[in-house]
Coordinates of C-alpha atoms and ligand atoms in Angstrom, one line a residue:
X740 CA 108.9 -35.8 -27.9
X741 CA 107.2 -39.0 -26.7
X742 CA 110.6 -40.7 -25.6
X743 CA 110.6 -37.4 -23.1
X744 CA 107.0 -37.9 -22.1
X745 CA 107.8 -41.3 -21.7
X746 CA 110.6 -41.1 -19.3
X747 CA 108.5 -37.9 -17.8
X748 CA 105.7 -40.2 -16.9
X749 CA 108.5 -42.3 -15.0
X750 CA 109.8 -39.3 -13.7
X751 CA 106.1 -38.3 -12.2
X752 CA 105.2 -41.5 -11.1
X753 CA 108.2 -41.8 -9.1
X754 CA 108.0 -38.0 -7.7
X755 CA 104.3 -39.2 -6.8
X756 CA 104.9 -42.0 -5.4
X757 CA 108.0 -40.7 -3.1
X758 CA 106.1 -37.6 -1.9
X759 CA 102.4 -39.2 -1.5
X760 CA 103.2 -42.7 -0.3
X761 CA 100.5 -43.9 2.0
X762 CA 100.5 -47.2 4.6
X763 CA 98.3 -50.1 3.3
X764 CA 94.9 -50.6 5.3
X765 CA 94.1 -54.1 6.3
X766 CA 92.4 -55.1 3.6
X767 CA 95.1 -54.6 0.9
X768 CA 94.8 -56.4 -2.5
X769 CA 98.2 -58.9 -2.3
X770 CA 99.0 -58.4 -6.1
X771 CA 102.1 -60.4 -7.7
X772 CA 103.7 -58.9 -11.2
X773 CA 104.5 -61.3 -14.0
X774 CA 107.7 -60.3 -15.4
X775 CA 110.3 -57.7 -15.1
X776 CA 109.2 -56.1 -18.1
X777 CA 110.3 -52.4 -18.7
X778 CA 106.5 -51.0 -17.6
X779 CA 106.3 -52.4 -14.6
X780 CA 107.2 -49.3 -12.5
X781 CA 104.9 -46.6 -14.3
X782 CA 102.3 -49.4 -14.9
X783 CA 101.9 -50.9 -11.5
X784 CA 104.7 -50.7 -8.8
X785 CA 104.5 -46.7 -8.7
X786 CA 100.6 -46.3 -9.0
X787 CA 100.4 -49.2 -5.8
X788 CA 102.7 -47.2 -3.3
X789 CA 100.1 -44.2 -3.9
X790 CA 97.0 -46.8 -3.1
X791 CA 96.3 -47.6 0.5
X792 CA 94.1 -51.1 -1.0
X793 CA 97.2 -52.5 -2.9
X794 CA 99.9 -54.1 -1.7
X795 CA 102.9 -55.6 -4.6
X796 CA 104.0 -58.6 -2.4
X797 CA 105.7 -60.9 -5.2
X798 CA 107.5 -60.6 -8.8
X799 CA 108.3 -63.5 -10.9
X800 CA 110.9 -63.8 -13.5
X801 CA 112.2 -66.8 -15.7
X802 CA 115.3 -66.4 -13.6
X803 CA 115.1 -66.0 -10.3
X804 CA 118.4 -64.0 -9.6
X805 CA 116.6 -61.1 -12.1
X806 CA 113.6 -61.7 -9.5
X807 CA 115.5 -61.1 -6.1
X808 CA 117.1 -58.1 -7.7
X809 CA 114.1 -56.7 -9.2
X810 CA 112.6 -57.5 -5.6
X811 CA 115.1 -55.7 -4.1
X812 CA 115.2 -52.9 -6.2
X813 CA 111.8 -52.2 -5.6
X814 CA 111.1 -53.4 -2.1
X815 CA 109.0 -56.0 -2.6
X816 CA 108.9 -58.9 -0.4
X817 CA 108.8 -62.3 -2.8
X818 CA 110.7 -63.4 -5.5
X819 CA 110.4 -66.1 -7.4
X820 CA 111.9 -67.7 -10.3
X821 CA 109.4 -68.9 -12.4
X822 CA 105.5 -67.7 -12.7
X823 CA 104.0 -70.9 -12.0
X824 CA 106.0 -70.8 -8.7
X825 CA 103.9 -67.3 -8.0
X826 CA 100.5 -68.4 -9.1
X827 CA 101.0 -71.1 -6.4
X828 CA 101.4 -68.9 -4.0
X829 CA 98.0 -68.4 -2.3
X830 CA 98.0 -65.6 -0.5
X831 CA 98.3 -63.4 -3.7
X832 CA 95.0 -62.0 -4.9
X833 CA 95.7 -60.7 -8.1
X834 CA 98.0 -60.4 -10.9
X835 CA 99.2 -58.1 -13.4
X836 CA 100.7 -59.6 -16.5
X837 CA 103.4 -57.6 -18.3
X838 CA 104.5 -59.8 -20.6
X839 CA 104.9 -60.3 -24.4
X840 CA 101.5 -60.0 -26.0
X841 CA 101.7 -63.8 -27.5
X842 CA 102.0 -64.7 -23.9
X843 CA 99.0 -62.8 -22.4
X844 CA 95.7 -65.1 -22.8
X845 CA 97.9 -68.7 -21.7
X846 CA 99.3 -66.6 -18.5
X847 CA 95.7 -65.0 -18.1
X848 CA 94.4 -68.2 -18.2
X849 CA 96.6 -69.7 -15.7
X850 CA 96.2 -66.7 -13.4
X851 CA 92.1 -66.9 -13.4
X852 CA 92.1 -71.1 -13.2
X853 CA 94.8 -70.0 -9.7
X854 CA 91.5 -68.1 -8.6
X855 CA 93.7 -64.6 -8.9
X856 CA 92.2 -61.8 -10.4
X857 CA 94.0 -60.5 -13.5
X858 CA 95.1 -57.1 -14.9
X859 CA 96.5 -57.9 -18.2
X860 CA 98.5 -55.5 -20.3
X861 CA 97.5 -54.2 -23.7
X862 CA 96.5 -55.7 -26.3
X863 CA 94.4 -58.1 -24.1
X864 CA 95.6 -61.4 -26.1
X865 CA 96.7 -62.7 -29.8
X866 CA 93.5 -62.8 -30.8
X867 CA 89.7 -62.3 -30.3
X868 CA 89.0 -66.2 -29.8
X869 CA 92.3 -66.0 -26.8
X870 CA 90.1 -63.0 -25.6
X871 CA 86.9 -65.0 -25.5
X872 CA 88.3 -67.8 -24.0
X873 CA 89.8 -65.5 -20.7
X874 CA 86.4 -63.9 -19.9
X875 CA 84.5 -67.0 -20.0
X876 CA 86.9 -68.5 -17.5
X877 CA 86.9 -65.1 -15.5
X878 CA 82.9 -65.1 -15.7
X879 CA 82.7 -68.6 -14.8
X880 CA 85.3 -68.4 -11.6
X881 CA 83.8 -65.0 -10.6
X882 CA 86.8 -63.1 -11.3
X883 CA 88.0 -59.4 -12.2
X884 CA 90.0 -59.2 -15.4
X885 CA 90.6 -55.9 -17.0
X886 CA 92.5 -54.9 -20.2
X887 CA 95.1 -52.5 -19.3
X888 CA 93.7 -49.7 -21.8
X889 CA 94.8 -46.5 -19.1
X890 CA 94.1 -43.8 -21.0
X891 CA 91.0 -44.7 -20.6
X892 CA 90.5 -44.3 -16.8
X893 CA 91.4 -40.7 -17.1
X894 CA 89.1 -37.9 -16.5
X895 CA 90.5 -36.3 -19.8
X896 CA 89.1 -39.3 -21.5
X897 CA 85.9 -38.7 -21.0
X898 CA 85.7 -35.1 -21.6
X899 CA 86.2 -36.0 -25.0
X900 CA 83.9 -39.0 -24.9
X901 CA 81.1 -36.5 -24.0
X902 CA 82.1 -33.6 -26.3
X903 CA 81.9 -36.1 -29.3
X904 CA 78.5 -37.4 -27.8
X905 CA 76.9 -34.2 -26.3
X906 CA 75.2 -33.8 -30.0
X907 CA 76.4 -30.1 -29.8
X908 CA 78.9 -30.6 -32.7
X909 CA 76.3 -32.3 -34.9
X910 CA 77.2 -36.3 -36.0
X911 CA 80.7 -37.7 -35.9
X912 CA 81.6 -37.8 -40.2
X913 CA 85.5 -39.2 -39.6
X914 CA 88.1 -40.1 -37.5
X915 CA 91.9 -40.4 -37.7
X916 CA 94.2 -41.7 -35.4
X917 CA 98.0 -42.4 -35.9
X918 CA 100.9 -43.6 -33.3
X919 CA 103.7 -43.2 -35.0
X920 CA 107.8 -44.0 -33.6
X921 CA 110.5 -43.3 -35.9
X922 CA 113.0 -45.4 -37.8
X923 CA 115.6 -47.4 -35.3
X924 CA 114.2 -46.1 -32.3
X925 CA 112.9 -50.0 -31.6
X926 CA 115.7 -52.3 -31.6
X927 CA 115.8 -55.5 -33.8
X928 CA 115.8 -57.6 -30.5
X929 CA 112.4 -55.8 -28.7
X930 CA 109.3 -58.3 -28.4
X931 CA 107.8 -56.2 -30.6
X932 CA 109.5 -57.3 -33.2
X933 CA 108.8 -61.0 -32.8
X934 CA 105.9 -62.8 -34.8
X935 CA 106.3 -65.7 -32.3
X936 CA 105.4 -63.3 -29.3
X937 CA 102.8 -61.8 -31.2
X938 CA 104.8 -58.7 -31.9
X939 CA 103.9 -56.0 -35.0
X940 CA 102.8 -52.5 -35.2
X941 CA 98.7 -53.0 -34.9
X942 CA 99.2 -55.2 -31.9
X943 CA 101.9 -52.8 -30.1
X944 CA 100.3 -49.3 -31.0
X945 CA 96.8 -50.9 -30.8
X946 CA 96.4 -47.4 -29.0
X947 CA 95.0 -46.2 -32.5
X948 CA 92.2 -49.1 -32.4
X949 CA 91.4 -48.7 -28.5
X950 CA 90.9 -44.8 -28.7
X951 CA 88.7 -44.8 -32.1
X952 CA 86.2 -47.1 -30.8
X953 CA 86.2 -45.8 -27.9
X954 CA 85.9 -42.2 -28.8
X955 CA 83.1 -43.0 -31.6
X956 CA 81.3 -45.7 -28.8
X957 CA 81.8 -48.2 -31.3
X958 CA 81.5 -52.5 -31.0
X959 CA 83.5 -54.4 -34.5
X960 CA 83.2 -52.5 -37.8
X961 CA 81.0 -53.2 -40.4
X962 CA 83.7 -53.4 -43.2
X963 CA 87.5 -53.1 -43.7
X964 CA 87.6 -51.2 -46.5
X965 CA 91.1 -51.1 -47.0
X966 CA 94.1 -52.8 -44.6
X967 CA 97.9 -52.2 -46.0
X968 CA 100.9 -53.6 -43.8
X969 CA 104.2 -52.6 -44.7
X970 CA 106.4 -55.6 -43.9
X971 CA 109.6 -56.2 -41.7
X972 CA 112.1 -56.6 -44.1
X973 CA 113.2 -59.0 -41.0
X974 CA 110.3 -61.0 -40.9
X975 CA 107.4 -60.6 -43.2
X976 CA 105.1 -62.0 -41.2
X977 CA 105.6 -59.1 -38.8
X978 CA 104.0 -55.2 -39.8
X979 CA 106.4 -52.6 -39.3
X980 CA 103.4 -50.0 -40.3
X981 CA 99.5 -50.9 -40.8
X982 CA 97.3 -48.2 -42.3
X983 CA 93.3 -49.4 -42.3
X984 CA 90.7 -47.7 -43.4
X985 CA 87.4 -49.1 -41.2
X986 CA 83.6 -48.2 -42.0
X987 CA 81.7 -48.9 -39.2
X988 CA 77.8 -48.8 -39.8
X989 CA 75.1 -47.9 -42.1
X990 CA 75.3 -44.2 -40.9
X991 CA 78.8 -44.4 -42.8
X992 CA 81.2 -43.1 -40.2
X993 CA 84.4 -43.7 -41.4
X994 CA 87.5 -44.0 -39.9
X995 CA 91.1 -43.9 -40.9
X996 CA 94.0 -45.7 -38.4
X997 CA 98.2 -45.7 -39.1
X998 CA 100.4 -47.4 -36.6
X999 CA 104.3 -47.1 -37.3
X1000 CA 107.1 -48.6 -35.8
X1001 CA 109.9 -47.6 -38.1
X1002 CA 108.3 -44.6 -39.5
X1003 CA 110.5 -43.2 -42.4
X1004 CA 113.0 -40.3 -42.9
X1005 CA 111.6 -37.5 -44.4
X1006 CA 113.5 -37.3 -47.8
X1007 CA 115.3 -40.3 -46.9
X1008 CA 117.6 -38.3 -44.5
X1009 CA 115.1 -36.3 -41.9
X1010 CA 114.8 -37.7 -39.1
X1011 CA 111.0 -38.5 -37.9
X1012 CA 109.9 -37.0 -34.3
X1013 CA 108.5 -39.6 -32.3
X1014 CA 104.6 -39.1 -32.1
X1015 CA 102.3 -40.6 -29.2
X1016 CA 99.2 -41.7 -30.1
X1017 CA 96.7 -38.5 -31.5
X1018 CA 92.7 -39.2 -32.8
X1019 CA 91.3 -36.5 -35.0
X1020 CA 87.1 -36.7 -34.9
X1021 CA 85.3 -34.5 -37.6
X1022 CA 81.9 -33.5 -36.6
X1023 CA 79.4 -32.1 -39.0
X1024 CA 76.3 -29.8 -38.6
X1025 CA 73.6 -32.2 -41.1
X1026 CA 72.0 -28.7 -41.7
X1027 CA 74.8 -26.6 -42.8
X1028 CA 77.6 -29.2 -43.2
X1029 CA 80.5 -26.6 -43.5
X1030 CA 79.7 -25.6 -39.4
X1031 CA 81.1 -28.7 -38.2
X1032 CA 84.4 -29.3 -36.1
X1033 CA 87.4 -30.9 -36.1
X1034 CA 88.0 -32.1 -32.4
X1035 CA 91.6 -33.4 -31.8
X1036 CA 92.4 -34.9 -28.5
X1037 CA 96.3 -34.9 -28.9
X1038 CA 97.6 -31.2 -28.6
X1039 CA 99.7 -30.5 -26.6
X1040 CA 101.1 -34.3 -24.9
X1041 CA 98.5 -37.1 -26.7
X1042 CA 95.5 -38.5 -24.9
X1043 CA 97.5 -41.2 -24.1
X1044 CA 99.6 -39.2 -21.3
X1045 CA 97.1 -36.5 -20.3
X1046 CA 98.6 -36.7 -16.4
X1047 CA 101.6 -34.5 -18.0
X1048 CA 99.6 -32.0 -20.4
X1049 CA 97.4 -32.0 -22.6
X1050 CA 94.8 -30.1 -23.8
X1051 CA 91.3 -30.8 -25.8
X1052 CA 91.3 -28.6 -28.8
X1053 CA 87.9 -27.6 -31.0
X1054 CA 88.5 -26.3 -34.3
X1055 CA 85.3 -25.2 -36.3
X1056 CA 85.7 -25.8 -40.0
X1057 CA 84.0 -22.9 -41.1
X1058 CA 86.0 -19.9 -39.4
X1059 CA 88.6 -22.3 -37.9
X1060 CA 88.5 -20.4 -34.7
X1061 CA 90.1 -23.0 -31.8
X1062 CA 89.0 -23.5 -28.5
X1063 CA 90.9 -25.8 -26.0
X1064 CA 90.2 -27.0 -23.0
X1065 CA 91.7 -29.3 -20.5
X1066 CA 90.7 -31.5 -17.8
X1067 CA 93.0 -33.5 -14.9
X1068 CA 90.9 -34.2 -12.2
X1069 CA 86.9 -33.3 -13.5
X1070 CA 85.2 -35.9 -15.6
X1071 CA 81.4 -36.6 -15.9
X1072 CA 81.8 -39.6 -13.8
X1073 CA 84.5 -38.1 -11.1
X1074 CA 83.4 -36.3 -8.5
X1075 CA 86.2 -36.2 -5.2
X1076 CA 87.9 -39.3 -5.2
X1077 CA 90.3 -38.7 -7.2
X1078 CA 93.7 -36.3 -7.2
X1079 CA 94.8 -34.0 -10.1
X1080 CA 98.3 -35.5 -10.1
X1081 CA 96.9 -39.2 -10.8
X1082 CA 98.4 -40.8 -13.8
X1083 CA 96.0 -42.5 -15.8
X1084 CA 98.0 -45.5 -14.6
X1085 CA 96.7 -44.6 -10.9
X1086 CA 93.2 -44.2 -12.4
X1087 CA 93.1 -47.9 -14.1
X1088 CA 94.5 -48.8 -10.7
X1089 CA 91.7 -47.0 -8.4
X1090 CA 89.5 -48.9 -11.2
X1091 CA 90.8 -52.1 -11.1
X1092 CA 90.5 -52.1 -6.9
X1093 CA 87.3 -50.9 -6.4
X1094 CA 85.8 -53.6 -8.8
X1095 CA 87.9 -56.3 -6.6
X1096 CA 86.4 -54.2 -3.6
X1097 CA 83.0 -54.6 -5.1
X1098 CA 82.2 -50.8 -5.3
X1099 CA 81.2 -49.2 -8.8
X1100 CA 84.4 -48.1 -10.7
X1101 CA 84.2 -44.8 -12.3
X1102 CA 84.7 -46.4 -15.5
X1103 CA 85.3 -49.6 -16.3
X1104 CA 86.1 -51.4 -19.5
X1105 CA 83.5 -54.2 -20.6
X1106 CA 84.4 -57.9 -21.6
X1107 CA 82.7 -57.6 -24.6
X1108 CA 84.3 -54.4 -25.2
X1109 CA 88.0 -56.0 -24.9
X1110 CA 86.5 -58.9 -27.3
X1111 CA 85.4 -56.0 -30.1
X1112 CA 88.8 -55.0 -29.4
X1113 CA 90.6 -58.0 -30.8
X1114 CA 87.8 -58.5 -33.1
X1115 CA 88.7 -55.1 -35.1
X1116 CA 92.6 -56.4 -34.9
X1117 CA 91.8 -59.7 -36.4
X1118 CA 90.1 -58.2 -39.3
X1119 CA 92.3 -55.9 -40.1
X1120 CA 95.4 -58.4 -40.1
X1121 CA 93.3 -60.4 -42.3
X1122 CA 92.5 -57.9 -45.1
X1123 CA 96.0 -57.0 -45.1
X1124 CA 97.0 -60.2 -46.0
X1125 CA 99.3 -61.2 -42.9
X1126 CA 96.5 -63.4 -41.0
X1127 CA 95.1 -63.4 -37.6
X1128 CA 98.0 -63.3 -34.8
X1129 CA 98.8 -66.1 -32.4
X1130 CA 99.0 -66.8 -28.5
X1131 CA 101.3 -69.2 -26.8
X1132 CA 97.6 -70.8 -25.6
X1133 CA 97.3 -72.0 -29.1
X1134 CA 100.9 -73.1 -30.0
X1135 CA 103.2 -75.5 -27.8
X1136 CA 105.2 -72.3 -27.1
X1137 CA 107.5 -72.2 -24.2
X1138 CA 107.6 -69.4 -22.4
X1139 CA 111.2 -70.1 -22.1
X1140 CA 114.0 -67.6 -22.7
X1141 CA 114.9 -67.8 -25.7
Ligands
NDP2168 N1 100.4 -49.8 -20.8 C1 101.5 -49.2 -21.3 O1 101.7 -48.0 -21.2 C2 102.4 -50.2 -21.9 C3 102.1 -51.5 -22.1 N2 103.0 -52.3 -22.7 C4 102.7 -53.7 -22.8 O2 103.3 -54.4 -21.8 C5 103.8 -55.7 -22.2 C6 105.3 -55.7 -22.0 O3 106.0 -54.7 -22.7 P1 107.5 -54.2 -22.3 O4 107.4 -53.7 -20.9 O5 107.9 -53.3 -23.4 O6 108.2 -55.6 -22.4 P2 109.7 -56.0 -21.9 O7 110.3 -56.6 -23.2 O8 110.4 -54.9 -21.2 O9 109.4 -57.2 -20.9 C7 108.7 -58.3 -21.2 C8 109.0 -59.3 -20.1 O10 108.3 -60.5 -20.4 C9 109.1 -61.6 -19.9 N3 109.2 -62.6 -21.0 C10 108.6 -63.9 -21.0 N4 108.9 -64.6 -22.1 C11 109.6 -63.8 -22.9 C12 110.2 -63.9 -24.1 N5 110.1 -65.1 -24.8 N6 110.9 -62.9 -24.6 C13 111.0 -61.7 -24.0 N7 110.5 -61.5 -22.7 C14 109.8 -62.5 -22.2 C15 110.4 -61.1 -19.5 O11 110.4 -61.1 -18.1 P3 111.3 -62.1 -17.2 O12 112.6 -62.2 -17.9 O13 111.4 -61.4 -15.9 O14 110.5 -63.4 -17.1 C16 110.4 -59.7 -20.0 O15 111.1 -58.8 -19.1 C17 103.4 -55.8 -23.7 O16 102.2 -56.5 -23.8 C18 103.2 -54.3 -24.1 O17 102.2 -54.2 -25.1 C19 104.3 -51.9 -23.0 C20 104.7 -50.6 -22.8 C21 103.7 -49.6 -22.3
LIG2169 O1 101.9 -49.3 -24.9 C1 102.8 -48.7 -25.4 O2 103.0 -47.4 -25.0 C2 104.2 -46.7 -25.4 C3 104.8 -47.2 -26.6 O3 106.0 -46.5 -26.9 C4 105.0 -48.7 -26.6 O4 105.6 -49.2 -27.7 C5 103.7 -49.4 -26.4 O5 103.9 -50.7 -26.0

């Protein structure tokens, strides 16, 4: 199910970005990609053809005959064969940085102290101190850096957000959120298998951290109450499945996270489906606490890829009647700039250049925010026993092939 959404969301992008191409105005952000990772064309190249402010003008590889071709492939005008070599170029404005997570606050860091702007992918860095570190440079050289956390930016998003919030469902008891891929489907060789580049299944399906806090407006938990990694057999430094169980204040909202990149058989020989990311929030009525709802913001295609369906559903715990809604281009915050079609990869994107535009993004994701972010990932890695993960800023790592 999510491989086809996956290569569906490619699938759209492209289609978008073919039939709603529009010429660059003047102004146009020059933005260089680091790396020819596997995203790049959903992420960035795709949502930028559909932008009139952003123009991709460079890619940079370890190897620059992977750069030309990727440059060719995609019609962008500079190669080059190492990221240093990019970051030097000074006509570039801004960066997005699509590399392995262990490799995201030293390359961040780089980017900012070049004076570029950064987009960074998700999860911002290793750790929260890496996080820290990046904003205080970005504050300090008046720069935009965003965590790539797209979901977000869609109007979808924030139907939810306000549902949750519009007190009409009485106070949020519990949450549940699970990202789940099944057994083999990640080969041994992916990054996200790699201690080294801060690989494991909290740090890749971070999703399930990123959507609860967001959803219950939430900074770092109060207490991990429970954290249990199951370990790669490969490397048991690395978390092939974390289940946490997080308590976040004194009003006792609880909230229950699994992330699973080899998810199990069923009986040993059923194969698993492959499940996007889905959050479960339980509302109850104080007053009559059996009235409450179960709102899931999955159904139907995950909040993670609303652009290709989705729908809200409401489910009251009393009757269980459902209700669903669903929501493309209308959000609280949206009002005509913005196109039904956009993925929420276009969204982050519209986002990201009207902050580098200086005009108000619709929404926009906080430093501090980001920083909670890693925060609640730290602590979890630590009650499970595995420790804090790492970033190439910390370590002599080279970022050389390896
Ligand atoms: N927002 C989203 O929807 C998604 C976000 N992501 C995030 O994007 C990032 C990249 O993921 P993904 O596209 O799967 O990555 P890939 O494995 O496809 O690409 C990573 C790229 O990093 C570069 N790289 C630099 N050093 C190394 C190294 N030591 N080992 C391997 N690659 C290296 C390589 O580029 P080169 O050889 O050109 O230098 C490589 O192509 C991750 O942080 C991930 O969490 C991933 C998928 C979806
Ligand atoms: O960000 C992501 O989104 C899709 C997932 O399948 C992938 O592992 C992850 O990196």
């Amino acid at each position: 199910m999510a491989m086809a959404l996956q290569a569906s969301t490619f699938l759209h992008q492209y289609i978008y970005a073919t039939t709603h191409a529009v010429p660059k105005s003047p102004n146009a952000i020059r933005f260089g990609i680091l790396s020819t990772a596997m995203i790049n064309p959903a992420a960035i190249i795709r949502p930028a053809e559909t932008h009139p402010e952003v123009k991709i003008t460079a890619i940079a590889s370890r190897d620059l005959l992977s750069a030309k071709k990727y440059a060719a492939k995609y019609g962008i005008k500079n190669a080059y064969g190492s990221y240093d070599e990019l970051l030097g170029d000074t006509t570039i404005q801004a960066v997005y940085i699509s590399l392995p997570n262990a490799l995201h606050g030293e390359w961040a860091e780089k980017a900012l102290n070049a004076s570029k702007h950064v987009l960074l992918e998700k999860p911002l860095t290793a750790n929260a101190s890496e996080a820290r570190r990046i904003f205080e440079i970005a504050s300090a050289k008046n720069l935009v850096l965003l965590e790539a956390f797209h979901w977000q930016f869609h109007p979808a998003a924030h139907v939810v957000h306000s549902l949750v919030h519009s007190g009409r469902y009485g106070q949020v008891k519990r949450t549940y959120a699970r990202m789940t891929t099944p057994a083999k489907s990640i080969p041994k060789s992916d990054i996200r298998w790699k201690y080294d580049l801060a690989g494991g299944s909290l740090m890749d399906m971070t999703y399930v951290v990123s959507a609860t806090r967001y959803f219950l407006d939430k900074g770092v938990p109060e207490q991990i109450i429970s954290a249990k990694a199951r370990r790669s057999p490969e490397d048991r430094r690395i978390d092939e499945a974390m289940e946490a169980e997080l308590r976040w204040d004194k009003d006792g909202v609880k909230s229950k996270i699994y992330a699973d990149m080899e998810r199990r058989n069923v009986a040993v020989i059923v194969p698993r489906v492959w499940e996007l990311p889905a959050v479960e929030i339980e509302c109850e009525d104080a007053a009559q606490p059996q009235a409450g709802v179960k709102l899931n913001a999955d159904r139907g295609g995950s909040f993670m890829m609303p652009h290709l369906y989705h729908y809200i559903q409401v489910t009251d715990k009393k009757t269980g009647h459902r209700t669903t809604q669903k929501h493309y281009n209308w959000g609280p915050k949206w009002g005509a700039n913005s196109e039904p079609w956009w993925s929420t990869y276009r969204y982050q994107l519209e986002a990201f250049a009207d902050r580098i535009q200086g005009r108000q993004p619709a929404h926009w994701i906080d430093p501090q925010d980001s920083i909670d972010g890693m925060q609640t990932i730290d602590m979890i890695y630590e009650k499970s026993g595995l420790g804090i993960r790492h970033g190439s800023s910390e370590k002599t790592i080279i970022a050389g092939k390896q």
